[in-house]
mmCIF file of C-alpha atoms in Angstrom:
data_model
loop_
_atom_site.group_PDB
_atom_site.id
_atom_site.type_symbol
_atom_site.label_atom_id
_atom_site.label_comp_id
_atom_site.label_asym_id
_atom_site.label_seq_id
_atom_site.Cartn_x
_atom_site.Cartn_y
_atom_site.Cartn_z
ATOM 1 C CA UNK A 177 78.878 45.013 46.263
ATOM 2 C CA UNK A 178 81.182 43.058 43.825
ATOM 3 C CA UNK A 179 81.089 44.872 40.597
ATOM 4 C CA UNK A 180 81.970 43.503 37.284
ATOM 5 C CA UNK A 181 85.390 44.549 35.746
ATOM 6 C CA UNK A 182 85.553 48.229 34.781
ATOM 7 C CA UNK A 183 86.468 47.374 31.160
ATOM 8 C CA UNK A 184 83.124 45.668 30.659
ATOM 9 C CA UNK A 185 79.859 47.576 30.855
ATOM 10 C CA UNK A 186 77.701 45.894 33.480
ATOM 11 C CA UNK A 187 74.801 45.124 31.013
ATOM 12 C CA UNK A 188 76.617 45.211 27.573
ATOM 13 C CA UNK A 189 75.020 42.953 24.982
ATOM 14 C CA UNK A 190 78.197 40.792 24.887
ATOM 15 C CA UNK A 191 78.328 40.504 28.773
ATOM 16 C CA UNK A 192 75.334 38.236 29.458
ATOM 17 C CA UNK A 193 76.829 36.188 32.379
ATOM 18 C CA UNK A 194 77.643 36.698 36.005
ATOM 19 C CA UNK A 195 79.261 34.384 38.442
ATOM 20 C CA UNK A 196 77.123 32.777 41.215
ATOM 21 C CA UNK A 197 78.793 34.704 44.156
ATOM 22 C CA UNK A 198 78.396 37.993 42.232
ATOM 23 C CA UNK A 199 74.678 37.104 41.493
ATOM 24 C CA UNK A 200 74.258 36.495 45.400
ATOM 25 C CA UNK A 201 75.825 39.908 46.038
ATOM 26 C CA UNK A 202 73.451 41.569 43.358
ATOM 27 C CA UNK A 203 70.434 39.755 44.734
ATOM 28 C CA UNK A 204 71.181 41.103 48.283
ATOM 29 C CA UNK A 205 71.186 44.542 46.698
ATOM 30 C CA UNK A 206 67.846 44.153 45.286
ATOM 31 C CA UNK A 207 68.297 42.047 42.031
ATOM 32 C CA UNK A 208 65.689 39.574 41.219
ATOM 33 C CA UNK A 209 66.986 36.007 41.004
ATOM 34 C CA UNK A 210 64.693 34.052 38.680
ATOM 35 C CA UNK A 211 64.872 30.277 38.596
ATOM 36 C CA UNK A 212 63.919 29.396 34.968
ATOM 37 C CA UNK A 213 64.039 25.510 35.520
ATOM 38 C CA UNK A 214 60.727 23.559 35.267
ATOM 39 C CA UNK A 215 58.616 22.999 38.397
ATOM 40 C CA UNK A 216 59.759 19.485 38.789
ATOM 41 C CA UNK A 217 63.322 20.370 38.765
ATOM 42 C CA UNK A 218 62.908 23.142 41.473
ATOM 43 C CA UNK A 219 60.984 20.552 43.631
ATOM 44 C CA UNK A 220 64.130 19.409 45.140
ATOM 45 C CA UNK A 221 65.345 22.839 45.964
ATOM 46 C CA UNK A 222 66.423 26.232 44.515
ATOM 47 C CA UNK A 223 68.757 29.245 45.330
ATOM 48 C CA UNK A 224 67.513 30.986 48.623
ATOM 49 C CA UNK A 225 65.125 33.802 47.739
ATOM 50 C CA UNK A 226 64.782 32.948 44.062
ATOM 51 C CA UNK A 227 61.448 33.147 42.377
ATOM 52 C CA UNK A 228 60.533 30.123 40.268
ATOM 53 C CA UNK A 229 59.223 30.727 36.737
ATOM 54 C CA UNK A 230 59.941 28.249 33.982
ATOM 55 C CA UNK A 231 61.670 29.665 30.844
ATOM 56 C CA UNK A 232 58.532 28.866 28.657
ATOM 57 C CA UNK A 233 56.301 31.056 30.917
ATOM 58 C CA UNK A 234 58.532 34.211 31.016
ATOM 59 C CA UNK A 235 56.771 36.079 28.236
ATOM 60 C CA UNK A 236 53.319 35.437 29.763
ATOM 61 C CA UNK A 237 54.052 36.143 33.461
ATOM 62 C CA UNK A 238 57.224 38.259 33.904
ATOM 63 C CA UNK A 239 55.369 41.487 34.015
ATOM 64 C CA UNK A 240 53.330 40.409 36.988
ATOM 65 C CA UNK A 241 56.447 39.290 38.857
ATOM 66 C CA UNK A 242 58.733 42.391 37.792
ATOM 67 C CA UNK A 243 56.498 45.298 36.684
ATOM 68 C CA UNK A 244 59.534 47.616 36.549
ATOM 69 C CA UNK A 245 61.382 46.998 33.346
ATOM 70 C CA UNK A 246 64.634 48.647 34.747
ATOM 71 C CA UNK A 247 64.942 46.068 37.580
ATOM 72 C CA UNK A 248 68.000 43.891 37.419
ATOM 73 C CA UNK A 249 67.086 40.214 36.753
ATOM 74 C CA UNK A 250 69.347 37.342 37.212
ATOM 75 C CA UNK A 251 68.238 34.145 35.480
ATOM 76 C CA UNK A 252 69.468 30.667 36.680
ATOM 77 C CA UNK A 253 68.860 27.346 35.416
ATOM 78 C CA UNK A 254 70.499 23.877 36.003
ATOM 79 C CA UNK A 255 73.893 24.555 34.157
ATOM 80 C CA UNK A 256 73.633 28.005 32.687
ATOM 81 C CA UNK A 257 72.417 27.196 29.059
ATOM 82 C CA UNK A 258 68.546 27.800 29.368
ATOM 83 C CA UNK A 259 69.272 30.834 31.529
ATOM 84 C CA UNK A 260 71.142 32.306 28.619
ATOM 85 C CA UNK A 261 67.997 31.946 26.400
ATOM 86 C CA UNK A 262 65.836 33.334 29.126
ATOM 87 C CA UNK A 263 68.231 36.454 29.277
ATOM 88 C CA UNK A 264 67.452 36.851 25.447
ATOM 89 C CA UNK A 265 63.749 36.720 26.064
ATOM 90 C CA UNK A 266 63.845 39.127 29.021
ATOM 91 C CA UNK A 267 65.888 41.624 27.042
ATOM 92 C CA UNK A 268 63.677 41.409 24.244
ATOM 93 C CA UNK A 269 60.871 42.106 26.484
ATOM 94 C CA UNK A 270 62.612 45.360 27.721
ATOM 95 C CA UNK A 271 64.378 44.047 30.692
ATOM 96 C CA UNK A 272 67.832 45.270 29.583
ATOM 97 C CA UNK A 273 69.483 44.628 32.983
ATOM 98 C CA UNK A 274 69.182 40.843 32.726
ATOM 99 C CA UNK A 275 72.058 38.476 33.065
ATOM 100 C CA UNK A 276 72.497 34.754 33.252
ATOM 101 C CA UNK A 277 74.118 33.062 36.235
ATOM 102 C CA UNK A 278 77.110 31.223 34.842
ATOM 103 C CA UNK A 279 77.139 27.367 35.702
ATOM 104 C CA UNK A 280 73.661 27.434 36.901
ATOM 105 C CA UNK A 281 72.371 25.887 40.126
ATOM 106 C CA UNK A 282 74.861 23.102 40.004
ATOM 107 C CA UNK A 283 77.735 25.742 40.328
ATOM 108 C CA UNK A 284 75.662 27.655 42.956
ATOM 109 C CA UNK A 285 75.430 24.554 45.170
ATOM 110 C CA UNK A 286 79.122 23.671 44.495
ATOM 111 C CA UNK A 287 80.224 26.841 45.744
ATOM 112 C CA UNK A 288 78.171 26.501 49.023
ATOM 113 C CA UNK A 289 75.800 29.327 48.365
ATOM 114 C CA UNK A 290 72.390 29.450 50.291
ATOM 115 C CA UNK A 291 69.774 27.029 49.105
ATOM 116 C CA UNK A 292 66.244 26.528 50.243
ATOM 117 C CA UNK A 293 64.190 23.383 50.305
ATOM 118 C CA UNK A 294 62.015 22.955 47.461
ATOM 119 C CA UNK A 295 58.196 21.773 47.698
ATOM 120 C CA UNK A 296 59.659 18.053 47.653
ATOM 121 C CA UNK A 297 62.726 16.656 49.140
ATOM 122 C CA UNK A 298 65.461 15.371 46.901
ATOM 123 C CA UNK A 299 64.253 11.815 47.161
ATOM 124 C CA UNK A 300 60.724 12.531 46.271
ATOM 125 C CA UNK A 301 61.831 15.011 43.317
ATOM 126 C CA UNK A 302 63.870 11.972 41.817
ATOM 127 C CA UNK A 303 61.353 9.366 42.644
ATOM 128 C CA UNK A 304 58.378 10.874 41.116
ATOM 129 C CA UNK A 305 60.133 12.768 38.323
ATOM 130 C CA UNK A 306 57.720 11.223 35.697
ATOM 131 C CA UNK A 307 54.730 12.542 37.673
ATOM 132 C CA UNK A 308 56.176 15.911 38.160
ATOM 133 C CA UNK A 309 56.465 16.624 34.466
ATOM 134 C CA UNK A 310 52.827 15.981 33.937
ATOM 135 C CA UNK A 311 50.813 19.117 34.140
ATOM 136 C CA UNK A 312 47.768 17.235 35.551
ATOM 137 C CA UNK A 313 49.966 16.151 38.432
ATOM 138 C CA UNK A 314 53.047 18.256 39.070
ATOM 139 C CA UNK A 315 54.442 19.381 42.315
ATOM 140 C CA UNK A 316 50.961 20.347 43.741
ATOM 141 C CA UNK A 317 49.477 17.077 42.685
ATOM 142 C CA UNK A 318 52.350 15.071 44.220
ATOM 143 C CA UNK A 319 51.950 16.777 47.461
ATOM 144 C CA UNK A 320 48.324 16.242 47.414
ATOM 145 C CA UNK A 321 49.024 12.309 46.921
ATOM 146 C CA UNK A 322 51.517 12.517 49.975
ATOM 147 C CA UNK A 323 48.706 13.841 52.200
ATOM 148 C CA UNK A 324 46.200 11.214 51.049
ATOM 149 C CA UNK A 325 44.782 8.253 52.814
ATOM 150 C CA UNK A 326 43.536 5.241 50.983
ATOM 151 C CA UNK A 327 42.061 2.099 52.603
ATOM 152 C CA UNK A 328 42.389 -1.249 50.825
ATOM 153 C CA UNK A 329 39.909 -3.858 51.836
ATOM 154 C CA UNK A 330 41.754 -7.128 51.049
ATOM 155 C CA UNK A 331 45.364 -7.595 50.446
ATOM 156 C CA UNK A 332 44.710 -10.304 47.894
ATOM 157 C CA UNK A 333 44.128 -10.515 44.134
ATOM 158 C CA UNK A 334 42.939 -6.932 43.641
ATOM 159 C CA UNK A 335 44.558 -5.343 46.726
ATOM 160 C CA UNK A 336 47.963 -6.640 45.802
ATOM 161 C CA UNK A 337 48.416 -4.839 42.558
ATOM 162 C CA UNK A 338 46.433 -1.869 43.712
ATOM 163 C CA UNK A 339 48.533 -1.403 46.720
ATOM 164 C CA UNK A 340 51.847 -1.787 44.866
ATOM 165 C CA UNK A 341 51.062 0.948 42.421
ATOM 166 C CA UNK A 342 49.610 3.379 45.046
ATOM 167 C CA UNK A 343 52.678 3.027 47.079
ATOM 168 C CA UNK A 344 54.806 3.618 44.118
ATOM 169 C CA UNK A 345 52.778 6.595 43.224
ATOM 170 C CA UNK A 346 53.549 8.228 46.680
ATOM 171 C CA UNK A 347 50.028 7.995 48.369
ATOM 172 C CA UNK A 348 51.104 8.980 51.721
ATOM 173 C CA UNK A 349 49.123 6.514 53.931
ATOM 174 C CA UNK A 350 47.800 3.085 52.943
ATOM 175 C CA UNK A 351 45.701 1.117 55.242
ATOM 176 C CA UNK A 352 45.623 -2.670 54.480
ATOM 177 C CA UNK A 353 42.576 -4.616 55.927
ATOM 178 C CA UNK A 354 42.601 -8.177 55.688
ATOM 179 C CA UNK A 355 42.405 -11.082 58.209
ATOM 180 C CA UNK A 356 43.808 -13.991 55.982
ATOM 181 C CA UNK A 357 47.135 -15.410 55.872
ATOM 182 C CA UNK A 358 49.376 -16.054 52.728
ATOM 183 C CA UNK A 359 48.877 -19.483 51.009
ATOM 184 C CA UNK A 360 50.957 -20.861 48.265
ATOM 185 C CA UNK A 361 47.883 -20.991 46.012
ATOM 186 C CA UNK A 362 47.602 -17.064 46.377
ATOM 187 C CA UNK A 363 50.921 -16.463 44.715
ATOM 188 C CA UNK A 364 49.609 -17.233 41.259
ATOM 189 C CA UNK A 365 47.907 -13.676 41.259
ATOM 190 C CA UNK A 366 48.598 -11.938 44.638
ATOM 191 C CA UNK A 367 51.992 -10.354 43.480
ATOM 192 C CA UNK A 368 52.584 -8.382 46.690
ATOM 193 C CA UNK A 369 53.434 -11.664 48.519
ATOM 194 C CA UNK A 370 56.353 -14.147 48.213
ATOM 195 C CA UNK A 371 56.936 -17.738 48.805
ATOM 196 C CA UNK A 372 59.038 -17.057 51.812
ATOM 197 C CA UNK A 373 56.002 -15.317 53.410
ATOM 198 C CA UNK A 374 53.580 -18.182 53.101
ATOM 199 C CA UNK A 375 51.785 -18.612 56.527
ATOM 200 C CA UNK A 376 52.312 -14.832 57.389
ATOM 201 C CA UNK A 377 49.350 -12.585 57.827
ATOM 202 C CA UNK A 378 48.677 -10.951 54.312
ATOM 203 C CA UNK A 379 48.681 -7.379 55.757
ATOM 204 C CA UNK A 380 52.180 -7.887 57.264
ATOM 205 C CA UNK A 381 53.491 -9.636 54.120
ATOM 206 C CA UNK A 382 52.170 -6.788 51.959
ATOM 207 C CA UNK A 383 53.592 -4.094 54.321
ATOM 208 C CA UNK A 384 57.096 -5.643 53.920
ATOM 209 C CA UNK A 385 56.942 -5.459 50.104
ATOM 210 C CA UNK A 386 55.350 -1.992 50.134
ATOM 211 C CA UNK A 387 57.880 -0.577 52.578
ATOM 212 C CA UNK A 388 60.829 -2.174 50.384
ATOM 213 C CA UNK A 389 59.206 -0.396 47.247
ATOM 214 C CA UNK A 390 58.754 3.052 48.860
ATOM 215 C CA UNK A 391 59.961 3.597 52.409
ATOM 216 C CA UNK A 392 58.366 7.141 52.315
ATOM 217 C CA UNK A 393 54.799 5.624 52.365
ATOM 218 C CA UNK A 394 53.166 4.884 55.714
ATOM 219 C CA UNK A 395 51.712 1.408 55.757
ATOM 220 C CA UNK A 396 49.047 0.523 58.401
ATOM 221 C CA UNK A 397 48.407 -3.251 58.633
ATOM 222 C CA UNK A 398 45.115 -4.236 60.266
ATOM 223 C CA UNK A 399 44.566 -8.032 60.526
ATOM 224 C CA UNK A 400 40.720 -7.839 60.892
ATOM 225 C CA UNK A 401 37.798 -9.067 58.892
ATOM 226 C CA UNK A 402 35.270 -6.296 58.052
ATOM 227 C CA UNK A 403 32.017 -6.841 59.672
ATOM 228 C CA UNK A 404 29.027 -5.106 61.004
ATOM 229 C CA UNK A 405 30.762 -4.148 64.286
ATOM 230 C CA UNK A 406 33.887 -2.543 62.935
ATOM 231 C CA UNK A 407 33.253 -1.424 59.278
ATOM 232 C CA UNK A 408 32.864 2.359 60.171
ATOM 233 C CA UNK A 409 35.803 2.281 62.516
ATOM 234 C CA UNK A 410 38.123 0.690 59.922
ATOM 235 C CA UNK A 411 37.273 3.048 56.936
ATOM 236 C CA UNK A 412 36.524 6.256 58.718
ATOM 237 C CA UNK A 413 38.922 9.148 57.816
ATOM 238 C CA UNK A 414 40.060 7.793 54.519
ATOM 239 C CA UNK A 415 39.844 9.762 51.261
ATOM 240 C CA UNK A 416 39.143 6.705 49.027
ATOM 241 C CA UNK A 417 38.344 3.110 49.881
ATOM 242 C CA UNK A 418 39.320 0.348 47.379
ATOM 243 C CA UNK A 419 36.963 -2.647 47.533
ATOM 244 C CA UNK A 420 39.069 -5.698 47.049
ATOM 245 C CA UNK A 421 36.789 -7.872 48.937
ATOM 246 C CA UNK A 422 35.946 -11.462 47.892
ATOM 247 C CA UNK A 423 32.532 -11.781 49.408
ATOM 248 C CA UNK A 424 29.138 -9.949 49.228
ATOM 249 C CA UNK A 425 28.571 -9.338 52.881
ATOM 250 C CA UNK A 426 31.791 -7.112 52.881
ATOM 251 C CA UNK A 427 30.788 -5.382 49.721
ATOM 252 C CA UNK A 428 27.372 -4.623 51.046
ATOM 253 C CA UNK A 429 28.799 -3.222 54.392
ATOM 254 C CA UNK A 430 31.328 -1.076 52.488
ATOM 255 C CA UNK A 431 28.518 0.362 50.304
ATOM 256 C CA UNK A 432 26.527 1.383 53.364
ATOM 257 C CA UNK A 433 29.580 2.869 55.048
ATOM 258 C CA UNK A 434 30.464 4.865 51.845
ATOM 259 C CA UNK A 435 26.835 6.382 51.829
ATOM 260 C CA UNK A 436 26.989 7.283 55.438
ATOM 261 C CA UNK A 437 30.506 8.531 55.664
ATOM 262 C CA UNK A 438 30.526 10.153 52.189
ATOM 263 C CA UNK A 439 33.754 8.564 50.734
ATOM 264 C CA UNK A 440 34.212 7.382 47.242
ATOM 265 C CA UNK A 441 34.234 3.555 46.924
ATOM 266 C CA UNK A 442 36.348 1.996 43.949
ATOM 267 C CA UNK A 443 34.817 -1.233 43.149
ATOM 268 C CA UNK A 444 36.417 -4.163 41.515
ATOM 269 C CA UNK A 445 35.574 -7.817 41.024
ATOM 270 C CA UNK A 446 36.971 -10.794 39.039
ATOM 271 C CA UNK A 447 35.505 -14.138 37.832
ATOM 272 C CA UNK A 448 37.349 -16.796 35.875
ATOM 273 C CA UNK A 449 38.238 -14.651 32.715
ATOM 274 C CA UNK A 450 36.232 -11.528 33.239
ATOM 275 C CA UNK A 451 36.398 -8.485 35.506
ATOM 276 C CA UNK A 452 34.694 -5.148 36.145
ATOM 277 C CA UNK A 453 35.465 -1.827 37.642
ATOM 278 C CA UNK A 454 33.262 1.156 38.800
ATOM 279 C CA UNK A 455 33.294 4.125 41.277
ATOM 280 C CA UNK A 456 30.525 4.878 43.725
ATOM 281 C CA UNK A 457 30.846 8.429 44.894
ATOM 282 C CA UNK A 458 28.208 9.597 47.250
ATOM 283 C CA UNK A 459 29.588 13.085 47.089
ATOM 284 C CA UNK A 460 28.016 13.263 43.728
ATOM 285 C CA UNK A 461 24.209 13.688 43.282
ATOM 286 C CA UNK A 462 24.295 11.539 40.186
ATOM 287 C CA UNK A 463 26.366 8.713 41.488
ATOM 288 C CA UNK A 464 24.749 5.274 41.887
ATOM 289 C CA UNK A 465 25.871 2.976 44.856
ATOM 290 C CA UNK A 466 26.735 -0.648 44.806
ATOM 291 C CA UNK A 467 23.186 -1.593 45.453
ATOM 292 C CA UNK A 468 22.051 0.094 42.201
ATOM 293 C CA UNK A 469 24.133 -2.613 40.530
ATOM 294 C CA UNK A 470 23.275 -5.420 42.896
ATOM 295 C CA UNK A 471 20.069 -4.501 44.791
ATOM 296 C CA UNK A 472 20.065 -7.730 46.736
ATOM 297 C CA UNK A 473 22.986 -10.247 47.269
ATOM 298 C CA UNK A 474 23.126 -13.267 45.020
ATOM 299 C CA UNK A 475 23.044 -16.747 46.414
ATOM 300 C CA UNK A 476 26.374 -18.585 46.952
ATOM 301 C CA UNK A 477 25.636 -20.869 44.030
ATOM 302 C CA UNK A 478 25.101 -17.924 41.643
ATOM 303 C CA UNK A 479 28.419 -16.216 42.770
ATOM 304 C CA UNK A 480 31.162 -18.620 43.596
ATOM 305 C CA UNK A 481 34.449 -17.238 44.795
ATOM 306 C CA UNK A 482 37.717 -17.830 43.138
ATOM 307 C CA UNK A 483 38.688 -20.872 45.087
ATOM 308 C CA UNK A 484 35.561 -22.448 43.654
ATOM 309 C CA UNK A 485 35.455 -21.126 40.159
ATOM 310 C CA UNK A 486 39.061 -20.365 39.423
ATOM 311 C CA UNK A 487 40.569 -17.219 37.985
ATOM 312 C CA UNK A 488 43.122 -16.439 35.312
ATOM 313 C CA UNK A 489 46.167 -15.145 37.433
ATOM 314 C CA UNK A 490 46.830 -12.005 35.423
ATOM 315 C CA UNK A 491 43.202 -10.863 35.558
ATOM 316 C CA UNK A 492 43.223 -9.538 39.197
ATOM 317 C CA UNK A 493 46.358 -7.554 38.157
ATOM 318 C CA UNK A 494 44.388 -5.782 35.268
ATOM 319 C CA UNK A 495 41.339 -5.015 37.463
ATOM 320 C CA UNK A 496 43.498 -4.107 40.460
ATOM 321 C CA UNK A 497 45.538 -1.631 38.551
ATOM 322 C CA UNK A 498 42.408 -0.098 37.070
ATOM 323 C CA UNK A 499 41.273 0.546 40.596
ATOM 324 C CA UNK A 500 44.406 2.145 41.532
ATOM 325 C CA UNK A 501 44.213 4.334 38.483
ATOM 326 C CA UNK A 502 40.691 5.465 39.477
ATOM 327 C CA UNK A 503 41.777 6.038 42.958
ATOM 328 C CA UNK A 504 44.640 8.319 41.759
ATOM 329 C CA UNK A 505 42.204 10.297 39.498
ATOM 330 C CA UNK A 506 39.950 10.707 42.408
ATOM 331 C CA UNK A 507 42.745 11.941 44.746
ATOM 332 C CA UNK A 508 44.253 14.283 42.146
ATOM 333 C CA UNK A 509 40.750 15.578 41.015
ATOM 334 C CA UNK A 510 41.659 14.847 37.262
ATOM 335 C CA UNK A 511 40.045 13.034 34.335
ATOM 336 C CA UNK A 512 36.629 11.368 34.473
ATOM 337 C CA UNK A 513 36.198 8.754 37.160
ATOM 338 C CA UNK A 514 33.987 5.731 36.389
ATOM 339 C CA UNK A 515 31.008 7.081 38.086
ATOM 340 C CA UNK A 516 27.823 6.000 36.614
ATOM 341 C CA UNK A 517 29.818 3.756 34.331
ATOM 342 C CA UNK A 518 30.704 -0.077 34.544
ATOM 343 C CA UNK A 519 33.780 -1.118 32.704
ATOM 344 C CA UNK A 520 33.885 -4.672 31.823
ATOM 345 C CA UNK A 521 36.906 -6.705 30.720
ATOM 346 C CA UNK A 522 36.959 -10.054 28.952
ATOM 347 C CA UNK A 523 40.385 -11.314 28.944
ATOM 348 C CA UNK A 524 39.667 -14.258 26.512
ATOM 349 C CA UNK A 525 38.386 -11.833 24.077
ATOM 350 C CA UNK A 526 40.949 -9.124 24.884
ATOM 351 C CA UNK A 527 38.187 -6.534 24.945
ATOM 352 C CA UNK A 528 36.835 -3.685 27.116
ATOM 353 C CA UNK A 529 33.134 -2.812 27.195
ATOM 354 C CA UNK A 530 31.500 0.080 29.048
ATOM 355 C CA UNK A 531 28.014 -0.069 30.336
ATOM 356 C CA UNK A 532 25.978 2.866 31.624
ATOM 357 C CA UNK A 533 25.269 2.460 35.316
ATOM 358 C CA UNK A 534 22.674 5.173 36.231
ATOM 359 C CA UNK A 535 21.408 5.734 39.864
ATOM 360 C CA UNK A 536 18.351 3.662 40.638
ATOM 361 C CA UNK A 537 15.595 6.006 42.231
ATOM 362 C CA UNK A 538 14.246 2.884 43.975
ATOM 363 C CA UNK A 539 17.637 1.462 45.119
ATOM 364 C CA UNK A 540 17.327 -0.027 48.543
ATOM 365 C CA UNK A 541 20.789 1.539 49.404
ATOM 366 C CA UNK A 542 20.645 5.127 48.054
ATOM 367 C CA UNK A 543 17.153 5.596 46.593
ATOM 368 C CA UNK A 544 14.698 8.209 47.968
ATOM 369 C CA UNK A 545 12.800 5.730 50.058
ATOM 370 C CA UNK A 546 15.825 3.771 51.222
ATOM 371 C CA UNK A 547 16.054 3.226 55.019
ATOM 372 C CA UNK A 548 19.246 2.374 56.887
ATOM 373 C CA UNK A 549 18.360 -0.068 59.772
ATOM 374 C CA UNK A 550 21.913 -0.613 60.784
ATOM 375 C CA UNK A 551 24.932 -2.628 59.647
ATOM 376 C CA UNK A 552 23.646 -5.720 61.446
ATOM 377 C CA UNK A 553 20.570 -5.652 59.319
ATOM 378 C CA UNK A 554 22.726 -5.638 56.112
ATOM 379 C CA UNK A 555 24.682 -8.602 57.474
ATOM 380 C CA UNK A 556 21.303 -10.453 58.178
ATOM 381 C CA UNK A 557 20.240 -9.667 54.493
ATOM 382 C CA UNK A 558 23.434 -11.119 53.133
ATOM 383 C CA UNK A 559 23.361 -14.182 55.357
ATOM 384 C CA UNK A 560 19.844 -15.023 54.393
ATOM 385 C CA UNK A 561 20.736 -15.148 50.581
#
């Protein structure tokens, strides 16, 4: 064991620091190496064998980690400043044999001392740094996002902004489902595409943009149109499905699949200068479904699409980002998702209005007497409207 110089008592009040190599030797002899950086800082790595405990949590948690007050504790931070403050706290709590590692983790690595991988790799720790400092997300939440699977139905007006921010947030796998190709008229609002990719399948165009934004996210591009024959195959196995469809038949099929497969459906729609967002989550007994909002599909005359009625280009961006926000809340298990609520946005008035959307006991989709006669039957209902 490398001892401190004989002229300096090992744990004298004016001798609060120890070099990294000495700290490693003491650790191997039984000292507790305590990494007092924040969780997000340790996400990229920490000294091998160190126990992570943020400096602000020492007073509340150290007794459970080190019940014996005479144990030697070596505090390490990024550069050696916070660890000195940690030593003052520890000594004040009766841990007299506490020392700070001089130079912190930066010097520890510089000297080639053993390091173990943190909960996230270095790229992720830097990329998601603003997430990691949020207590509601943190390392555990970011890991949950990395393991999540989200399907986006449509890579157009709503799917474009939603996919960009979900990829940026680190959702591990995004499935893009759309059979359309990029047109120049799309570029006014479908911001995931570019002029150079006009004519390319939308899913492939979006995949190029999303991979450039975040290479760590897996993008699956499926150039198919959702219909009665494939809806369950396309959405099965996803944690959340985002409805960015532009037609009622697909919305009704997704609603039925959501009820049967028990996945939350994040609904969004835009028309001219207005948009709306809600969440239909069949895992909750109080949640309505899409058909509680629209029991029967409206006629084409009553519900023209964007090419017929027009839409303010920025509006799908606002609604698509609200859908992405709802998806992240569902994946992280935080906040209050828009279940049982319909959020309406009027872009001309610059206002939001929330409407109560209770579950309809007589709903043809989720009501007590609802009968599922197959997806083909739902397609026929929509076709007859």
